[in-house]
């Protein structure tokens, strides 16, 4: 198997990479960062997001293996001390690989131009300086006129990230959902919005419509400054990302380890 190594590690990088190289040789694989079957990423959850975005044109043909090195590790199954287990799992004919749909956002600009973005965790619109006002539609049906700091639409996989900090629900990633969660909504006589997160089935389409000036569109760790968008359409895309898990992986163990221990 051809394995690409993705690491932003600063500490012990050489030692870790030497250990990986030794095992790659022992199990008759090859390190190849140009043409590969899987990406072995080492670091924290942010590393996974970056590895996916940097390989988004190859996602149909590859899977990801996370080596957790001391941070939160929601997207990780193996630790540095369990490196050999990765290679034993790669030997198995029945690998425990989960597939997750990416979010897709289509931005319509005032001049009629379009921009398309993809994300693992969430797509968000934020205005850190002024009140952001946006109509929110689901399948073309108006939900609300939102006023506040911003809005996010997260995937089930991304529900443990920014969405969780905003009080949104954690969604088991075996369910394909979209979740709309508000960022600091204004509630008073003039402004009203739903005020709780809204979980939608995988076929729904969420749209933010309005004069979206000076808005930052965030998608995972990336941002795009939009001065002149009129409509942002968000849905689950057909593009998936595949992750290798240990045979005894269970989502609830991950939630407990990351947030309750
Ligand atoms: P980052 O440093 O890459 O990530 C910020 C934190 O979110 C890190 O602790 C990261 O874990 C964790 N994280 C990322 N994806 C996660 C997931 N699916 N489940 C649980 N935790 C997750 O920051 P960034 O480059 O600005 O943006 C990447 C992500 O940060 C965004 O997708 C967004 O979800 C999140 N974010 C969170 C907040 C917030 O909670 N207030 C605000 C802005 C952005 P590691 O330490 O393991 O990397």
Short mmCIF file of C-alpha atoms and ligand atoms in Angstrom, two decimals:
data_model
loop_
_atom_site.label_atom_id
_atom_site.label_comp_id
_atom_site.label_asym_id
_atom_site.label_seq_id
_atom_site.Cartn_x
_atom_site.Cartn_y
_atom_site.Cartn_z
CA UNK A 1 0.00 0.00 0.00
CA UNK A 2 1.24 3.54 -0.74
CA UNK A 3 1.02 5.77 2.31
CA UNK A 4 1.28 9.54 2.45
CA UNK A 5 2.43 11.04 5.76
CA UNK A 6 0.83 14.31 6.89
CA UNK A 7 2.20 15.97 10.00
CA UNK A 8 2.43 19.48 11.36
CA UNK A 9 4.19 18.24 14.49
CA UNK A 10 7.00 20.30 15.90
CA UNK A 11 8.04 18.12 18.85
CA UNK A 12 9.57 14.68 18.30
CA UNK A 13 8.73 14.83 14.58
CA UNK A 14 11.92 13.09 13.48
CA UNK A 15 11.51 10.28 16.06
CA UNK A 16 7.87 9.68 15.10
CA UNK A 17 8.59 9.69 11.37
CA UNK A 18 11.51 7.28 11.83
CA UNK A 19 9.21 4.91 13.74
CA UNK A 20 6.60 5.14 10.95
CA UNK A 21 9.25 4.54 8.26
CA UNK A 22 10.48 1.44 10.10
CA UNK A 23 6.96 -0.04 10.26
CA UNK A 24 6.19 0.87 6.65
CA UNK A 25 9.26 -1.17 5.65
CA UNK A 26 8.46 -4.06 8.03
CA UNK A 27 4.92 -4.45 6.60
CA UNK A 28 6.03 -4.03 2.96
CA UNK A 29 4.29 -0.73 2.31
CA UNK A 30 5.73 2.38 0.69
CA UNK A 31 5.79 6.05 1.69
CA UNK A 32 4.67 8.10 -1.28
CA UNK A 33 3.39 11.64 -0.91
CA UNK A 34 2.42 12.02 -4.59
CA UNK A 35 0.51 8.85 -5.43
CA UNK A 36 -1.08 7.10 -2.42
CA UNK A 37 -3.92 4.93 -1.10
CA UNK A 38 -4.16 6.45 2.36
CA UNK A 39 -3.02 9.43 4.41
CA UNK A 40 -1.53 8.78 7.82
CA UNK A 41 -1.96 12.07 9.68
CA UNK A 42 -0.27 12.81 12.97
CA UNK A 43 -1.40 15.56 15.35
CA UNK A 44 -4.73 16.95 16.58
CA UNK A 45 -8.20 17.31 15.03
CA UNK A 46 -7.09 20.48 13.28
CA UNK A 47 -4.48 18.35 11.47
CA UNK A 48 -7.23 16.07 10.14
CA UNK A 49 -9.21 19.06 8.81
CA UNK A 50 -6.10 20.38 7.05
CA UNK A 51 -5.18 16.95 5.64
CA UNK A 52 -8.69 16.55 4.18
CA UNK A 53 -8.81 20.05 2.65
CA UNK A 54 -5.34 19.57 1.12
CA UNK A 55 -6.36 16.25 -0.44
CA UNK A 56 -9.94 17.10 -1.37
CA UNK A 57 -9.48 16.25 -5.05
CA UNK A 58 -8.43 12.68 -4.16
CA UNK A 59 -11.05 11.83 -1.51
CA UNK A 60 -12.84 9.19 -3.62
CA UNK A 61 -9.70 7.06 -3.82
CA UNK A 62 -8.08 7.36 -0.39
CA UNK A 63 -8.78 6.88 3.31
CA UNK A 64 -7.36 8.59 6.39
CA UNK A 65 -5.62 7.10 9.45
CA UNK A 66 -5.26 9.32 12.51
CA UNK A 67 -2.31 9.09 14.88
CA UNK A 68 -3.18 11.12 17.92
CA UNK A 69 -0.35 13.03 19.54
CA UNK A 70 -1.64 14.48 22.75
CA UNK A 71 -4.41 16.95 21.76
CA UNK A 72 -8.19 16.49 21.74
CA UNK A 73 -8.21 13.63 19.27
CA UNK A 74 -11.85 13.31 18.24
CA UNK A 75 -10.86 12.13 14.77
CA UNK A 76 -8.19 9.73 16.01
CA UNK A 77 -8.20 6.04 16.83
CA UNK A 78 -4.53 5.31 17.36
CA UNK A 79 -1.90 6.88 19.60
CA UNK A 80 1.81 7.09 18.84
CA UNK A 81 2.31 4.06 21.10
CA UNK A 82 -0.20 2.09 19.00
CA UNK A 83 1.52 2.66 15.65
CA UNK A 84 2.08 -1.05 15.02
CA UNK A 85 -1.67 -1.68 15.51
CA UNK A 86 -2.32 0.55 12.49
CA UNK A 87 -0.20 -1.69 10.30
CA UNK A 88 -1.87 -4.84 11.68
CA UNK A 89 -5.28 -3.31 10.89
CA UNK A 90 -4.09 -2.48 7.37
CA UNK A 91 -3.39 -6.21 6.84
CA UNK A 92 -7.05 -7.07 7.47
CA UNK A 93 -9.24 -7.74 4.47
CA UNK A 94 -12.30 -6.35 6.32
CA UNK A 95 -11.13 -2.92 7.46
CA UNK A 96 -13.31 -0.83 9.79
CA UNK A 97 -13.67 2.25 7.60
CA UNK A 98 -16.39 4.87 8.14
CA UNK A 99 -17.53 7.25 5.40
CA UNK A 100 -18.77 10.78 6.07
CA UNK A 101 -20.37 13.23 3.67
CA UNK A 102 -18.77 16.65 3.39
CA UNK A 103 -20.79 19.84 3.58
CA UNK A 104 -21.00 21.93 0.44
CA UNK A 105 -21.68 25.70 0.29
CA UNK A 106 -22.52 27.53 -2.93
CA UNK A 107 -22.11 31.28 -2.66
CA UNK A 108 -23.92 33.56 -5.07
CA UNK A 109 -22.16 36.90 -5.42
CA UNK A 110 -23.84 40.21 -6.33
CA UNK A 111 -22.27 40.16 -9.82
CA UNK A 112 -23.82 36.72 -10.40
CA UNK A 113 -20.52 34.88 -9.83
CA UNK A 114 -20.45 31.63 -7.85
CA UNK A 115 -18.02 30.12 -5.38
CA UNK A 116 -18.19 26.57 -3.99
CA UNK A 117 -16.65 25.48 -0.67
CA UNK A 118 -16.45 22.10 1.06
CA UNK A 119 -16.09 21.35 4.79
CA UNK A 120 -15.87 18.41 7.18
CA UNK A 121 -17.06 20.15 10.36
CA UNK A 122 -19.13 23.19 9.53
CA UNK A 123 -19.75 26.16 7.29
CA UNK A 124 -20.35 29.39 9.18
CA UNK A 125 -21.13 33.01 8.46
CA UNK A 126 -19.94 35.56 10.98
CA UNK A 127 -19.70 39.32 11.23
CA UNK A 128 -17.45 40.18 14.18
CA UNK A 129 -17.99 43.96 13.80
CA UNK A 130 -21.67 44.58 13.09
CA UNK A 131 -24.94 42.78 13.60
CA UNK A 132 -25.34 40.15 10.91
CA UNK A 133 -28.86 40.04 9.52
CA UNK A 134 -29.82 37.13 7.32
CA UNK A 135 -33.00 35.38 6.30
CA UNK A 136 -32.75 31.63 6.83
CA UNK A 137 -34.59 29.24 4.51
CA UNK A 138 -34.90 25.45 4.61
CA UNK A 139 -35.87 23.92 1.24
CA UNK A 140 -37.04 27.38 0.15
CA UNK A 141 -39.35 27.76 3.18
CA UNK A 142 -38.55 30.71 5.43
CA UNK A 143 -37.47 29.73 8.95
CA UNK A 144 -36.50 33.11 10.40
CA UNK A 145 -34.80 36.44 9.98
CA UNK A 146 -31.71 36.03 12.12
CA UNK A 147 -29.88 38.93 13.78
CA UNK A 148 -26.76 38.37 15.82
CA UNK A 149 -23.11 37.41 15.39
CA UNK A 150 -23.58 34.59 12.94
CA UNK A 151 -24.87 31.15 12.04
CA UNK A 152 -23.28 27.77 11.47
CA UNK A 153 -24.39 24.69 9.64
CA UNK A 154 -22.49 21.63 10.84
CA UNK A 155 -22.33 18.00 9.80
CA UNK A 156 -22.88 15.18 12.30
CA UNK A 157 -19.11 14.66 12.39
CA UNK A 158 -18.60 18.36 13.10
CA UNK A 159 -21.26 18.51 15.82
CA UNK A 160 -18.57 18.05 18.51
CA UNK A 161 -16.61 21.09 17.32
CA UNK A 162 -17.79 24.75 17.23
CA UNK A 163 -21.40 23.59 17.35
CA UNK A 164 -20.84 22.02 20.76
CA UNK A 165 -19.36 25.27 22.14
CA UNK A 166 -22.53 27.03 20.98
CA UNK A 167 -24.78 24.60 22.85
CA UNK A 168 -25.75 22.56 19.79
CA UNK A 169 -26.47 18.83 20.02
CA UNK A 170 -23.92 16.08 19.50
CA UNK A 171 -25.10 13.86 16.66
CA UNK A 172 -23.91 10.31 16.17
CA UNK A 173 -21.94 10.39 12.88
CA UNK A 174 -23.69 7.28 11.55
CA UNK A 175 -26.65 9.63 10.99
CA UNK A 176 -26.32 12.02 8.05
CA UNK A 177 -27.63 15.36 9.28
CA UNK A 178 -27.28 19.10 8.98
CA UNK A 179 -27.53 21.18 12.13
CA UNK A 180 -28.22 24.93 12.08
CA UNK A 181 -26.91 26.68 15.20
CA UNK A 182 -27.00 30.38 16.01
CA UNK A 183 -24.05 32.44 17.28
CA UNK A 184 -25.13 35.05 19.86
CA UNK A 185 -28.62 35.75 18.50
CA UNK A 186 -30.34 39.00 19.52
CA UNK A 187 -33.64 38.49 21.37
CA UNK A 188 -35.75 41.58 22.00
CA UNK A 189 -38.97 43.25 20.90
CA UNK A 190 -37.55 43.89 17.44
CA UNK A 191 -35.52 40.76 16.78
CA UNK A 192 -36.61 37.17 17.25
CA UNK A 193 -35.05 33.94 16.10
CA UNK A 194 -35.45 30.24 16.87
CA UNK A 195 -32.85 30.35 19.65
CA UNK A 196 -32.05 26.65 19.65
CA UNK A 197 -30.17 24.48 17.23
CA UNK A 198 -32.19 22.79 14.51
CA UNK A 199 -31.27 19.29 13.31
CA UNK A 200 -32.30 18.48 9.74
CA UNK A 201 -32.26 15.33 7.63
CA UNK A 202 -29.58 14.79 5.01
CA UNK A 203 -31.69 15.89 2.01
CA UNK A 204 -32.51 19.37 3.35
CA UNK A 205 -31.07 22.55 1.86
CA UNK A 206 -30.29 25.51 4.11
CA UNK A 207 -29.96 28.99 2.61
CA UNK A 208 -28.80 32.26 4.13
CA UNK A 209 -30.22 35.11 2.08
CA UNK A 210 -29.65 38.85 2.44
CA UNK A 211 -27.19 41.60 1.74
CA UNK A 212 -24.29 39.73 3.30
CA UNK A 213 -21.67 42.47 3.36
CA UNK A 214 -18.42 42.19 5.33
CA UNK A 215 -19.22 38.63 6.24
CA UNK A 216 -16.57 36.05 6.95
CA UNK A 217 -17.49 32.63 5.62
CA UNK A 218 -15.63 30.01 7.63
CA UNK A 219 -15.29 26.41 6.49
CA UNK A 220 -13.32 24.23 8.91
CA UNK A 221 -10.03 26.06 9.56
CA UNK A 222 -10.35 28.14 6.38
CA UNK A 223 -12.04 31.50 5.83
CA UNK A 224 -13.20 33.53 2.89
CA UNK A 225 -14.12 37.23 3.24
CA UNK A 226 -17.31 37.93 1.38
CA UNK A 227 -18.22 41.55 0.73
CA UNK A 228 -20.97 41.06 -1.72
CA UNK A 229 -22.77 37.76 -1.39
CA UNK A 230 -26.53 37.58 -1.62
CA UNK A 231 -27.17 33.90 -1.01
CA UNK A 232 -25.30 31.00 0.58
CA UNK A 233 -26.76 27.57 -0.11
CA UNK A 234 -25.57 24.75 2.18
CA UNK A 235 -26.27 21.05 1.85
CA UNK A 236 -24.57 17.69 2.29
CA UNK A 237 -22.48 16.89 -0.77
CA UNK A 238 -21.95 13.47 -2.36
CA UNK A 239 -18.25 13.83 -1.63
CA UNK A 240 -17.25 11.61 1.27
CA UNK A 241 -14.20 11.28 3.47
CA UNK A 242 -13.18 7.80 4.70
CA UNK A 243 -11.55 7.13 8.09
CA UNK A 244 -9.92 3.88 9.29
CA UNK A 245 -10.96 2.84 12.82
CA UNK A 246 -9.84 0.17 15.24
CA UNK A 247 -12.09 -2.89 15.11
CA UNK A 248 -13.56 -2.03 18.56
CA UNK A 249 -14.18 1.69 17.78
CA UNK A 250 -17.35 3.08 19.37
CA UNK A 251 -18.52 6.71 19.07
CA UNK A 252 -19.68 6.81 22.69
CA UNK A 253 -16.19 5.88 23.94
CA UNK A 254 -14.82 8.79 21.91
CA UNK A 255 -17.38 11.25 23.32
CA UNK A 256 -16.64 10.12 26.88
CA UNK A 257 -12.85 10.22 26.44
CA UNK A 258 -12.89 13.68 24.84
CA UNK A 259 -15.52 15.43 26.94
CA UNK A 260 -16.38 13.52 30.10
CA UNK A 261 -13.14 12.10 31.50
P1 LIG B 1 -8.21 24.39 15.46
O1 LIG B 1 -7.20 24.75 16.45
O2 LIG B 1 -7.83 23.58 14.28
O3 LIG B 1 -9.45 23.70 16.23
C1 LIG B 1 -10.03 24.32 17.36
C2 LIG B 1 -10.40 23.24 18.38
O4 LIG B 1 -11.46 22.45 17.86
C3 LIG B 1 -9.22 22.31 18.67
O5 LIG B 1 -9.24 22.01 20.04
C4 LIG B 1 -9.56 21.09 17.83
O6 LIG B 1 -8.98 19.90 18.38
C5 LIG B 1 -11.08 21.05 17.97
N1 LIG B 1 -11.82 20.34 16.92
C6 LIG B 1 -11.75 20.48 15.57
N2 LIG B 1 -12.65 19.67 14.98
C7 LIG B 1 -13.29 18.99 15.96
C8 LIG B 1 -14.32 18.02 15.98
N3 LIG B 1 -14.94 17.59 14.86
N4 LIG B 1 -14.75 17.56 17.18
C9 LIG B 1 -14.19 18.01 18.32
N5 LIG B 1 -13.22 18.94 18.37
C10 LIG B 1 -12.77 19.42 17.20
O7 LIG B 1 -8.92 25.75 15.03
P2 LIG B 1 -9.23 26.47 13.65
O8 LIG B 1 -8.13 26.24 12.71
O9 LIG B 1 -9.62 27.86 13.95
O10 LIG B 1 -10.61 25.79 13.08
C11 LIG B 1 -10.89 24.48 13.01
C12 LIG B 1 -12.17 24.17 13.76
O11 LIG B 1 -12.18 24.88 15.00
C13 LIG B 1 -13.46 24.62 13.09
O12 LIG B 1 -13.97 23.66 12.20
C14 LIG B 1 -14.41 24.84 14.28
O13 LIG B 1 -15.28 23.76 14.49
C15 LIG B 1 -13.50 24.96 15.47
N6 LIG B 1 -13.77 26.23 16.14
C16 LIG B 1 -14.28 26.17 17.38
C17 LIG B 1 -14.63 27.32 18.05
C18 LIG B 1 -15.20 27.21 19.42
O14 LIG B 1 -15.39 26.07 19.89
N7 LIG B 1 -15.54 28.31 20.05
C19 LIG B 1 -14.44 28.56 17.44
C20 LIG B 1 -13.92 28.60 16.16
C21 LIG B 1 -13.59 27.40 15.50
P3 LIG B 1 -7.37 19.66 18.35
O15 LIG B 1 -6.85 20.45 19.53
O16 LIG B 1 -7.25 18.18 18.54
O17 LIG B 1 -6.84 20.15 17.04
#
